[in-house]
Amino acid sequence: MLEGIHGGTDALGVPAHDFSTNRNAFGPCPAAVAALQAAHVAQYPDPLYMGLRDRLAAFHAVVQRRIVIGGSSSELIHRITQHAARNGASAVTLPRHHYGDYAHAARVWGLALQRRDSAEAGVRDGDLHWFCEPSSPLGQLDTISASARGGWHVLDCAYRPLWLEGDAPQRNLDRLWQLWTPNKALGMTGVRAAYAIAPLHATDEALCALRELAPSWVVGAHGVAMLEAWTTDEVQQWLALGLQSLRIWKRQQLALCERLGWAVAPGHQANYFVARPPLDEEALVQRLACLRAQGIKLRDCASFGLPGHVRLGVLPPASQAALEQAWSVLP
């Protein structure tokens, strides 16, 4: 794993006020935590995850064959990249600003990198194309290629359950690979498990080959328990309630940025956004280090191609007050 491409826990430990990740600050979800506590850990899970795949398929109203279980979204990003490379892909296209593991996996497997300035730029069916909505780090709509009918067109849906500004746009997801990471919406990113949904055109041969690239029991008992809990009415009702609080906290956090004189990038849709404090890049790096020493962590966006900017996950009012107080007294 490359250093500097993730927020969250670091060499100083767990930040007291962690704005650097995009997990749901309303969590962890109590029902999902209870499911983990009740998980049967004495035995291996079913290596084929048949019951889990049945539940996820019913939850998304798709056939079971389309569900692929993964150790995490990052594990699936690397596995999908490997499979695409093995099947003739020579390049990966990326949004202009994007999650670092897309490019990291491409470099590991020797694929050329091409950033897209539009949905159709350089999109060749034989290559691998990453889309993300809401996007990371900006939380914006993505422009998904209208020609995405075959090959490897993958929509990262990590933050789709955390859509705060109106309703998520309707998409024809059946033509895309979908990557789902419920631990973010459940506020429990310490539990690693995810799944992909294959497009309708995916062949049984391709799905079998993708599954065979995973190690045995790629998800343990706790990951299975979390994904099973994700499909329940109780957890989905908890999430809907939490989104109401997140919307209030987000408005308060945007007002905080305005008071501090930080310019917020427009178009954000989810539980995070990007802002530019009125400092040069060097001064900002120093200021972020001072904040981190006080238990407050923001995500420096330089690795996203946005130097001088920070990404802030939405946190409760107490954390916002800690940030405002610390920022106001720093030199």
mmCIF file of C-alpha atoms in Angstrom:
data_model
loop_
_atom_site.group_PDB
_atom_site.id
_atom_site.type_symbol
_atom_site.label_atom_id
_atom_site.label_comp_id
_atom_site.label_asym_id
_atom_site.label_seq_id
_atom_site.Cartn_x
_atom_site.Cartn_y
_atom_site.Cartn_z
ATOM 1 C CA MET A 1 0.000 0.000 0.000
ATOM 2 C CA LEU A 2 1.296 3.473 -0.826
ATOM 3 C CA GLU A 3 1.556 5.927 2.047
ATOM 4 C CA GLY A 4 -0.319 9.195 1.808
ATOM 5 C CA ILE A 5 -3.285 7.978 -0.232
ATOM 6 C CA HIS A 6 -5.627 7.278 2.680
ATOM 7 C CA GLY A 7 -7.039 9.210 5.609
ATOM 8 C CA GLY A 8 -7.861 7.885 9.055
ATOM 9 C CA THR A 9 -5.594 6.195 11.578
ATOM 10 C CA ASP A 10 -1.900 6.983 11.188
ATOM 11 C CA ALA A 11 1.345 6.705 13.173
ATOM 12 C CA LEU A 12 -0.144 9.004 15.831
ATOM 13 C CA GLY A 13 -3.090 6.662 16.331
ATOM 14 C CA VAL A 14 -6.815 7.294 15.906
ATOM 15 C CA PRO A 15 -7.591 11.031 15.623
ATOM 16 C CA ALA A 16 -10.065 12.339 18.199
ATOM 17 C CA HIS A 17 -11.755 14.394 15.466
ATOM 18 C CA ASP A 18 -11.190 12.658 12.138
ATOM 19 C CA PHE A 19 -12.405 14.735 9.204
ATOM 20 C CA SER A 20 -10.023 12.853 6.883
ATOM 21 C CA THR A 21 -12.275 9.882 6.114
ATOM 22 C CA ASN A 22 -15.710 9.717 4.531
ATOM 23 C CA ARG A 23 -17.309 7.204 6.892
ATOM 24 C CA ASN A 24 -20.791 7.896 8.207
ATOM 25 C CA ALA A 25 -20.229 9.889 11.411
ATOM 26 C CA PHE A 26 -23.716 8.904 12.623
ATOM 27 C CA GLY A 27 -22.387 5.364 13.091
ATOM 28 C CA PRO A 28 -21.332 2.752 13.862
ATOM 29 C CA CYS A 29 -24.711 1.209 13.156
ATOM 30 C CA PRO A 30 -25.886 -0.528 16.357
ATOM 31 C CA ALA A 31 -27.679 -3.369 14.549
ATOM 32 C CA ALA A 32 -24.608 -4.097 12.426
ATOM 33 C CA VAL A 33 -22.374 -4.053 15.509
ATOM 34 C CA ALA A 34 -24.755 -6.513 17.194
ATOM 35 C CA ALA A 35 -24.524 -8.763 14.130
ATOM 36 C CA LEU A 36 -20.728 -8.763 14.403
ATOM 37 C CA GLN A 37 -20.909 -9.606 18.095
ATOM 38 C CA ALA A 38 -23.175 -12.545 17.316
ATOM 39 C CA ALA A 39 -21.052 -13.794 14.406
ATOM 40 C CA HIS A 40 -20.029 -17.461 14.514
ATOM 41 C CA VAL A 41 -16.231 -17.191 14.531
ATOM 42 C CA ALA A 42 -15.277 -20.768 15.424
ATOM 43 C CA GLN A 43 -15.654 -22.030 11.846
ATOM 44 C CA TYR A 44 -14.833 -20.839 8.368
ATOM 45 C CA PRO A 45 -17.628 -19.148 6.416
ATOM 46 C CA ASP A 46 -19.045 -20.921 3.377
ATOM 47 C CA PRO A 47 -16.201 -20.515 0.849
ATOM 48 C CA LEU A 48 -18.713 -19.822 -1.935
ATOM 49 C CA TYR A 49 -20.768 -17.388 0.191
ATOM 50 C CA MET A 50 -23.968 -18.784 -1.291
ATOM 51 C CA GLY A 51 -26.321 -17.535 1.426
ATOM 52 C CA LEU A 52 -24.682 -14.104 1.513
ATOM 53 C CA ARG A 53 -24.839 -13.798 -2.259
ATOM 54 C CA ASP A 54 -28.520 -14.785 -2.195
ATOM 55 C CA ARG A 55 -29.251 -11.983 0.284
ATOM 56 C CA LEU A 56 -27.274 -9.362 -1.622
ATOM 57 C CA ALA A 57 -28.880 -10.408 -4.907
ATOM 58 C CA ALA A 58 -32.368 -10.080 -3.421
ATOM 59 C CA PHE A 59 -31.444 -6.707 -1.886
ATOM 60 C CA HIS A 60 -30.411 -5.354 -5.301
ATOM 61 C CA ALA A 61 -33.043 -7.292 -7.271
ATOM 62 C CA VAL A 62 -30.470 -9.058 -9.452
ATOM 63 C CA VAL A 63 -29.693 -12.727 -10.056
ATOM 64 C CA GLN A 64 -27.204 -14.340 -7.704
ATOM 65 C CA ARG A 65 -24.622 -15.145 -10.387
ATOM 66 C CA ARG A 66 -23.884 -11.423 -10.722
ATOM 67 C CA ILE A 67 -22.679 -11.011 -7.112
ATOM 68 C CA VAL A 68 -18.910 -11.185 -6.490
ATOM 69 C CA ILE A 69 -17.719 -11.022 -2.857
ATOM 70 C CA GLY A 70 -14.536 -9.093 -2.068
ATOM 71 C CA GLY A 71 -12.291 -8.454 0.896
ATOM 72 C CA SER A 72 -12.784 -4.695 0.507
ATOM 73 C CA SER A 73 -13.302 -2.199 -2.289
ATOM 74 C CA SER A 74 -9.520 -1.863 -2.589
ATOM 75 C CA GLU A 75 -9.144 -5.640 -2.883
ATOM 76 C CA LEU A 76 -11.765 -5.709 -5.636
ATOM 77 C CA ILE A 77 -10.111 -2.759 -7.406
ATOM 78 C CA HIS A 78 -6.848 -4.704 -7.559
ATOM 79 C CA ARG A 79 -8.572 -7.956 -8.534
ATOM 80 C CA ILE A 80 -10.629 -6.355 -11.289
ATOM 81 C CA THR A 81 -7.522 -4.581 -12.594
ATOM 82 C CA GLN A 82 -5.585 -7.834 -12.628
ATOM 83 C CA HIS A 83 -8.388 -9.625 -14.449
ATOM 84 C CA ALA A 84 -8.741 -6.839 -17.017
ATOM 85 C CA ALA A 85 -4.977 -6.868 -17.658
ATOM 86 C CA ARG A 86 -4.987 -10.644 -18.028
ATOM 87 C CA ASN A 87 -7.730 -10.313 -20.626
ATOM 88 C CA GLY A 88 -6.036 -7.801 -22.873
ATOM 89 C CA ALA A 89 -6.592 -4.382 -21.311
ATOM 90 C CA SER A 90 -3.631 -2.097 -21.940
ATOM 91 C CA ALA A 91 -4.833 1.097 -20.259
ATOM 92 C CA VAL A 92 -6.961 2.432 -17.433
ATOM 93 C CA THR A 93 -8.960 5.639 -17.761
ATOM 94 C CA LEU A 94 -9.675 7.676 -14.657
ATOM 95 C CA PRO A 95 -11.643 10.737 -13.624
ATOM 96 C CA ARG A 96 -9.482 13.847 -13.386
ATOM 97 C CA HIS A 97 -9.548 13.583 -9.571
ATOM 98 C CA HIS A 98 -9.944 10.100 -8.152
ATOM 99 C CA TYR A 99 -9.331 7.564 -5.400
ATOM 100 C CA GLY A 100 -5.659 6.603 -5.400
ATOM 101 C CA ASP A 101 -6.086 2.828 -5.527
ATOM 102 C CA TYR A 102 -7.352 2.935 -9.134
ATOM 103 C CA ALA A 103 -4.013 4.307 -10.341
ATOM 104 C CA HIS A 104 -2.001 2.249 -7.849
ATOM 105 C CA ALA A 105 -3.523 -1.005 -9.115
ATOM 106 C CA ALA A 106 -2.950 0.048 -12.738
ATOM 107 C CA ARG A 107 0.739 0.700 -12.051
ATOM 108 C CA VAL A 108 1.099 -2.648 -10.265
ATOM 109 C CA TRP A 109 -0.257 -4.471 -13.329
ATOM 110 C CA GLY A 110 1.622 -2.379 -15.885
ATOM 111 C CA LEU A 111 -1.368 -0.610 -17.430
ATOM 112 C CA ALA A 112 -1.089 2.861 -18.935
ATOM 113 C CA LEU A 113 -2.924 5.651 -17.128
ATOM 114 C CA GLN A 114 -5.160 8.111 -18.914
ATOM 115 C CA ARG A 115 -7.207 10.795 -17.174
ATOM 116 C CA ARG A 116 -10.536 11.680 -18.709
ATOM 117 C CA ASP A 117 -11.593 15.274 -19.283
ATOM 118 C CA SER A 118 -14.940 14.015 -20.584
ATOM 119 C CA ALA A 119 -16.877 10.778 -20.396
ATOM 120 C CA GLU A 120 -15.974 9.630 -23.879
ATOM 121 C CA ALA A 121 -12.322 10.740 -24.004
ATOM 122 C CA GLY A 122 -10.162 7.703 -24.673
ATOM 123 C CA VAL A 123 -12.851 5.221 -23.637
ATOM 124 C CA ARG A 124 -12.034 2.008 -25.491
ATOM 125 C CA ASP A 125 -14.111 -1.076 -24.757
ATOM 126 C CA GLY A 126 -11.102 -3.359 -24.312
ATOM 127 C CA ASP A 127 -9.629 -1.239 -21.522
ATOM 128 C CA LEU A 128 -10.628 -0.615 -17.913
ATOM 129 C CA HIS A 129 -12.603 2.526 -17.061
ATOM 130 C CA TRP A 130 -13.270 3.752 -13.523
ATOM 131 C CA PHE A 131 -16.177 6.009 -12.648
ATOM 132 C CA CYS A 132 -17.234 7.132 -9.164
ATOM 133 C CA GLU A 133 -20.453 8.809 -8.045
ATOM 134 C CA PRO A 134 -20.469 10.749 -5.817
ATOM 135 C CA SER A 135 -16.879 11.291 -6.845
ATOM 136 C CA SER A 136 -13.903 11.283 -4.526
ATOM 137 C CA PRO A 137 -12.671 13.697 -3.318
ATOM 138 C CA LEU A 138 -15.139 16.310 -4.642
ATOM 139 C CA GLY A 139 -18.386 14.436 -4.033
ATOM 140 C CA GLN A 140 -19.758 15.439 -7.414
ATOM 141 C CA LEU A 141 -21.766 13.792 -10.186
ATOM 142 C CA ASP A 142 -19.713 11.761 -12.644
ATOM 143 C CA THR A 143 -20.287 11.776 -16.389
ATOM 144 C CA ILE A 144 -20.577 8.109 -17.262
ATOM 145 C CA SER A 145 -19.815 7.068 -20.785
ATOM 146 C CA ALA A 146 -22.925 6.476 -22.878
ATOM 147 C CA SER A 147 -20.957 3.822 -24.770
ATOM 148 C CA ALA A 148 -20.409 1.686 -21.665
ATOM 149 C CA ARG A 149 -22.008 -1.476 -22.992
ATOM 150 C CA GLY A 150 -19.185 -3.989 -22.898
ATOM 151 C CA GLY A 151 -15.782 -4.536 -21.370
ATOM 152 C CA TRP A 152 -14.714 -3.108 -18.055
ATOM 153 C CA HIS A 153 -16.701 -0.005 -17.124
ATOM 154 C CA VAL A 154 -16.826 0.111 -13.323
ATOM 155 C CA LEU A 155 -18.918 2.487 -11.213
ATOM 156 C CA ASP A 156 -17.613 2.854 -7.670
ATOM 157 C CA CYS A 157 -20.759 3.213 -5.533
ATOM 158 C CA ALA A 158 -18.921 3.583 -2.208
ATOM 159 C CA TYR A 159 -20.699 6.805 -1.279
ATOM 160 C CA ARG A 160 -23.967 6.385 -3.146
ATOM 161 C CA PRO A 161 -25.799 5.353 0.079
ATOM 162 C CA LEU A 162 -24.548 8.604 1.663
ATOM 163 C CA TRP A 163 -26.118 10.921 -0.912
ATOM 164 C CA LEU A 164 -27.306 14.027 0.962
ATOM 165 C CA GLU A 165 -28.339 16.565 -1.689
ATOM 166 C CA GLY A 166 -31.673 15.339 -3.015
ATOM 167 C CA ASP A 167 -31.941 11.902 -4.586
ATOM 168 C CA ALA A 168 -29.162 10.038 -6.337
ATOM 169 C CA PRO A 169 -29.541 10.206 -10.138
ATOM 170 C CA GLN A 170 -31.118 7.273 -11.897
ATOM 171 C CA ARG A 171 -28.577 5.203 -13.803
ATOM 172 C CA ASN A 172 -28.800 2.144 -15.994
ATOM 173 C CA LEU A 173 -26.575 0.178 -13.650
ATOM 174 C CA ASP A 174 -27.173 -3.106 -15.469
ATOM 175 C CA ARG A 175 -24.682 -2.085 -18.149
ATOM 176 C CA LEU A 176 -21.899 -1.391 -15.630
ATOM 177 C CA TRP A 177 -19.847 -3.233 -13.074
ATOM 178 C CA GLN A 178 -20.854 -1.842 -9.671
ATOM 179 C CA LEU A 179 -18.606 -1.730 -6.615
ATOM 180 C CA TRP A 180 -20.400 -1.491 -3.234
ATOM 181 C CA THR A 181 -18.700 -0.811 0.115
ATOM 182 C CA PRO A 182 -21.317 -0.739 2.908
ATOM 183 C CA ASN A 183 -18.836 -0.251 5.756
ATOM 184 C CA LYS A 184 -18.637 3.470 4.927
ATOM 185 C CA ALA A 185 -22.404 3.979 5.143
ATOM 186 C CA LEU A 186 -22.516 1.882 8.326
ATOM 187 C CA GLY A 187 -19.785 3.959 9.967
ATOM 188 C CA MET A 188 -17.556 0.934 10.556
ATOM 189 C CA THR A 189 -14.670 1.114 8.108
ATOM 190 C CA GLY A 190 -12.568 -1.056 10.404
ATOM 191 C CA VAL A 191 -14.536 -4.057 9.129
ATOM 192 C CA ARG A 192 -13.332 -4.991 5.675
ATOM 193 C CA ALA A 193 -15.800 -6.510 3.207
ATOM 194 C CA ALA A 194 -17.371 -5.427 -0.075
ATOM 195 C CA TYR A 195 -19.013 -6.811 -3.178
ATOM 196 C CA ALA A 196 -19.318 -6.195 -6.882
ATOM 197 C CA ILE A 197 -22.379 -6.583 -9.089
ATOM 198 C CA ALA A 198 -21.549 -7.692 -12.604
ATOM 199 C CA PRO A 199 -23.352 -6.210 -15.616
ATOM 200 C CA LEU A 200 -25.915 -8.219 -17.485
ATOM 201 C CA HIS A 201 -23.485 -8.856 -20.324
ATOM 202 C CA ALA A 202 -20.859 -10.509 -18.064
ATOM 203 C CA THR A 203 -20.331 -14.152 -19.010
ATOM 204 C CA ASP A 204 -20.228 -17.046 -16.564
ATOM 205 C CA GLU A 205 -16.649 -17.681 -17.708
ATOM 206 C CA ALA A 206 -15.591 -14.129 -16.815
ATOM 207 C CA LEU A 207 -17.308 -14.267 -13.418
ATOM 208 C CA CYS A 208 -15.701 -17.608 -12.609
ATOM 209 C CA ALA A 209 -12.275 -16.292 -13.589
ATOM 210 C CA LEU A 210 -12.711 -13.198 -11.429
ATOM 211 C CA ARG A 211 -13.746 -15.264 -8.415
ATOM 212 C CA GLU A 212 -10.808 -17.633 -8.870
ATOM 213 C CA LEU A 213 -8.375 -14.730 -8.494
ATOM 214 C CA ALA A 214 -9.464 -14.304 -4.857
ATOM 215 C CA PRO A 215 -7.868 -16.284 -2.026
ATOM 216 C CA SER A 216 -9.987 -18.776 -0.126
ATOM 217 C CA TRP A 217 -12.352 -17.153 2.374
ATOM 218 C CA VAL A 218 -11.583 -13.657 1.107
ATOM 219 C CA VAL A 219 -14.123 -12.362 3.675
ATOM 220 C CA GLY A 220 -14.204 -13.660 7.249
ATOM 221 C CA ALA A 221 -17.121 -14.154 9.606
ATOM 222 C CA HIS A 222 -17.285 -10.507 10.699
ATOM 223 C CA GLY A 223 -17.333 -9.246 7.123
ATOM 224 C CA VAL A 224 -20.106 -11.706 6.276
ATOM 225 C CA ALA A 225 -22.111 -10.537 9.297
ATOM 226 C CA MET A 226 -21.750 -6.908 8.277
ATOM 227 C CA LEU A 227 -22.834 -7.519 4.678
ATOM 228 C CA GLU A 228 -25.792 -9.620 5.814
ATOM 229 C CA ALA A 229 -26.850 -6.874 8.243
ATOM 230 C CA TRP A 230 -26.609 -4.339 5.405
ATOM 231 C CA THR A 231 -29.528 -6.030 3.641
ATOM 232 C CA THR A 232 -31.945 -5.806 6.591
ATOM 233 C CA ASP A 233 -34.811 -3.342 6.986
ATOM 234 C CA GLU A 234 -33.571 -2.377 10.453
ATOM 235 C CA VAL A 235 -30.197 -1.248 9.151
ATOM 236 C CA GLN A 236 -31.647 0.572 6.160
ATOM 237 C CA GLN A 237 -34.076 2.437 8.438
ATOM 238 C CA TRP A 238 -31.163 3.407 10.689
ATOM 239 C CA LEU A 239 -29.290 4.718 7.652
ATOM 240 C CA ALA A 240 -32.261 6.810 6.525
ATOM 241 C CA LEU A 241 -32.496 8.344 9.999
ATOM 242 C CA GLY A 242 -28.781 9.051 10.034
ATOM 243 C CA LEU A 243 -28.917 10.865 6.705
ATOM 244 C CA GLN A 244 -31.273 13.401 8.284
ATOM 245 C CA SER A 245 -28.674 14.211 10.952
ATOM 246 C CA LEU A 246 -25.857 14.284 8.419
ATOM 247 C CA ARG A 247 -27.714 16.868 6.330
ATOM 248 C CA ILE A 248 -28.031 19.139 9.378
ATOM 249 C CA TRP A 249 -24.387 18.644 10.356
ATOM 250 C CA LYS A 250 -23.275 19.301 6.801
ATOM 251 C CA ARG A 251 -25.070 22.640 6.677
ATOM 252 C CA GLN A 252 -23.414 23.584 9.961
ATOM 253 C CA GLN A 253 -19.991 22.513 8.686
ATOM 254 C CA LEU A 254 -20.387 24.515 5.483
ATOM 255 C CA ALA A 255 -21.280 27.551 7.630
ATOM 256 C CA LEU A 256 -18.120 26.925 9.645
ATOM 257 C CA CYS A 257 -16.028 26.972 6.469
ATOM 258 C CA GLU A 258 -17.629 30.272 5.494
ATOM 259 C CA ARG A 259 -16.745 31.773 8.891
ATOM 260 C CA LEU A 260 -13.161 30.592 8.503
ATOM 261 C CA GLY A 261 -12.913 32.052 5.007
ATOM 262 C CA TRP A 262 -12.451 28.673 3.319
ATOM 263 C CA ALA A 263 -13.628 28.458 -0.307
ATOM 264 C CA VAL A 264 -15.757 25.322 -0.754
ATOM 265 C CA ALA A 265 -15.647 23.547 -4.112
ATOM 266 C CA PRO A 266 -19.165 23.491 -5.623
ATOM 267 C CA GLY A 267 -21.269 20.495 -6.632
ATOM 268 C CA HIS A 268 -20.772 18.291 -3.554
ATOM 269 C CA GLN A 269 -23.537 15.734 -3.078
ATOM 270 C CA ALA A 270 -22.394 13.460 -0.257
ATOM 271 C CA ASN A 271 -21.201 13.543 3.353
ATOM 272 C CA TYR A 272 -17.899 15.217 2.459
ATOM 273 C CA PHE A 273 -16.621 18.144 0.442
ATOM 274 C CA VAL A 274 -13.414 19.909 -0.553
ATOM 275 C CA ALA A 275 -12.412 23.380 0.618
ATOM 276 C CA ARG A 276 -9.452 25.714 0.132
ATOM 277 C CA PRO A 277 -8.231 27.598 3.226
ATOM 278 C CA PRO A 278 -6.661 31.026 2.581
ATOM 279 C CA LEU A 279 -3.072 29.735 2.908
ATOM 280 C CA ASP A 280 -0.325 28.828 0.478
ATOM 281 C CA GLU A 281 0.493 25.151 0.083
ATOM 282 C CA GLU A 282 3.482 25.109 2.423
ATOM 283 C CA ALA A 283 1.645 26.983 5.170
ATOM 284 C CA LEU A 284 -1.341 24.654 4.826
ATOM 285 C CA VAL A 285 0.828 21.551 5.261
ATOM 286 C CA GLN A 286 2.303 23.045 8.431
ATOM 287 C CA ARG A 287 -1.129 24.009 9.740
ATOM 288 C CA LEU A 288 -2.503 20.515 9.113
ATOM 289 C CA ALA A 289 0.423 19.019 11.045
ATOM 290 C CA CYS A 290 -0.339 21.326 13.987
ATOM 291 C CA LEU A 291 -3.989 20.299 13.919
ATOM 292 C CA ARG A 292 -3.041 16.625 13.802
ATOM 293 C CA ALA A 293 -0.904 17.079 16.906
ATOM 294 C CA GLN A 294 -4.066 18.299 18.640
ATOM 295 C CA GLY A 295 -6.080 15.256 17.567
ATOM 296 C CA ILE A 296 -7.762 16.894 14.562
ATOM 297 C CA LYS A 297 -7.110 15.405 11.134
ATOM 298 C CA LEU A 298 -8.116 16.786 7.732
ATOM 299 C CA ARG A 299 -7.279 15.159 4.416
ATOM 300 C CA ASP A 300 -4.667 17.002 2.384
ATOM 301 C CA CYS A 301 -5.873 16.822 -1.226
ATOM 302 C CA ALA A 302 -2.446 17.130 -2.874
ATOM 303 C CA SER A 303 -2.493 13.394 -3.683
ATOM 304 C CA PHE A 304 -5.795 13.962 -5.501
ATOM 305 C CA GLY A 305 -4.186 16.623 -7.703
ATOM 306 C CA LEU A 306 -5.656 19.458 -5.621
ATOM 307 C CA PRO A 307 -2.754 21.001 -3.683
ATOM 308 C CA GLY A 308 -3.786 23.697 -1.250
ATOM 309 C CA HIS A 309 -7.140 22.023 -0.635
ATOM 310 C CA VAL A 310 -8.509 19.810 2.129
ATOM 311 C CA ARG A 311 -11.300 17.261 2.114
ATOM 312 C CA LEU A 312 -13.594 17.221 5.111
ATOM 313 C CA GLY A 313 -15.917 14.420 6.040
ATOM 314 C CA VAL A 314 -19.001 15.702 7.821
ATOM 315 C CA LEU A 315 -18.681 15.333 11.616
ATOM 316 C CA PRO A 316 -20.971 16.218 14.551
ATOM 317 C CA PRO A 317 -21.072 19.736 16.021
ATOM 318 C CA ALA A 318 -18.615 18.921 18.841
ATOM 319 C CA SER A 319 -15.906 18.021 16.343
ATOM 320 C CA GLN A 320 -16.698 21.094 14.274
ATOM 321 C CA ALA A 321 -16.306 23.260 17.379
ATOM 322 C CA ALA A 322 -12.939 21.629 18.129
ATOM 323 C CA LEU A 323 -11.742 22.431 14.597
ATOM 324 C CA GLU A 324 -12.916 26.039 14.789
ATOM 325 C CA GLN A 325 -11.288 26.575 18.169
ATOM 326 C CA ALA A 326 -7.977 24.997 17.162
ATOM 327 C CA TRP A 327 -7.822 26.837 13.828
ATOM 328 C CA SER A 328 -8.504 30.183 15.448
ATOM 329 C CA VAL A 329 -5.557 29.969 17.862
ATOM 330 C CA LEU A 330 -2.954 28.524 15.508
ATOM 331 C CA PRO A 331 -0.335 30.979 14.215
#
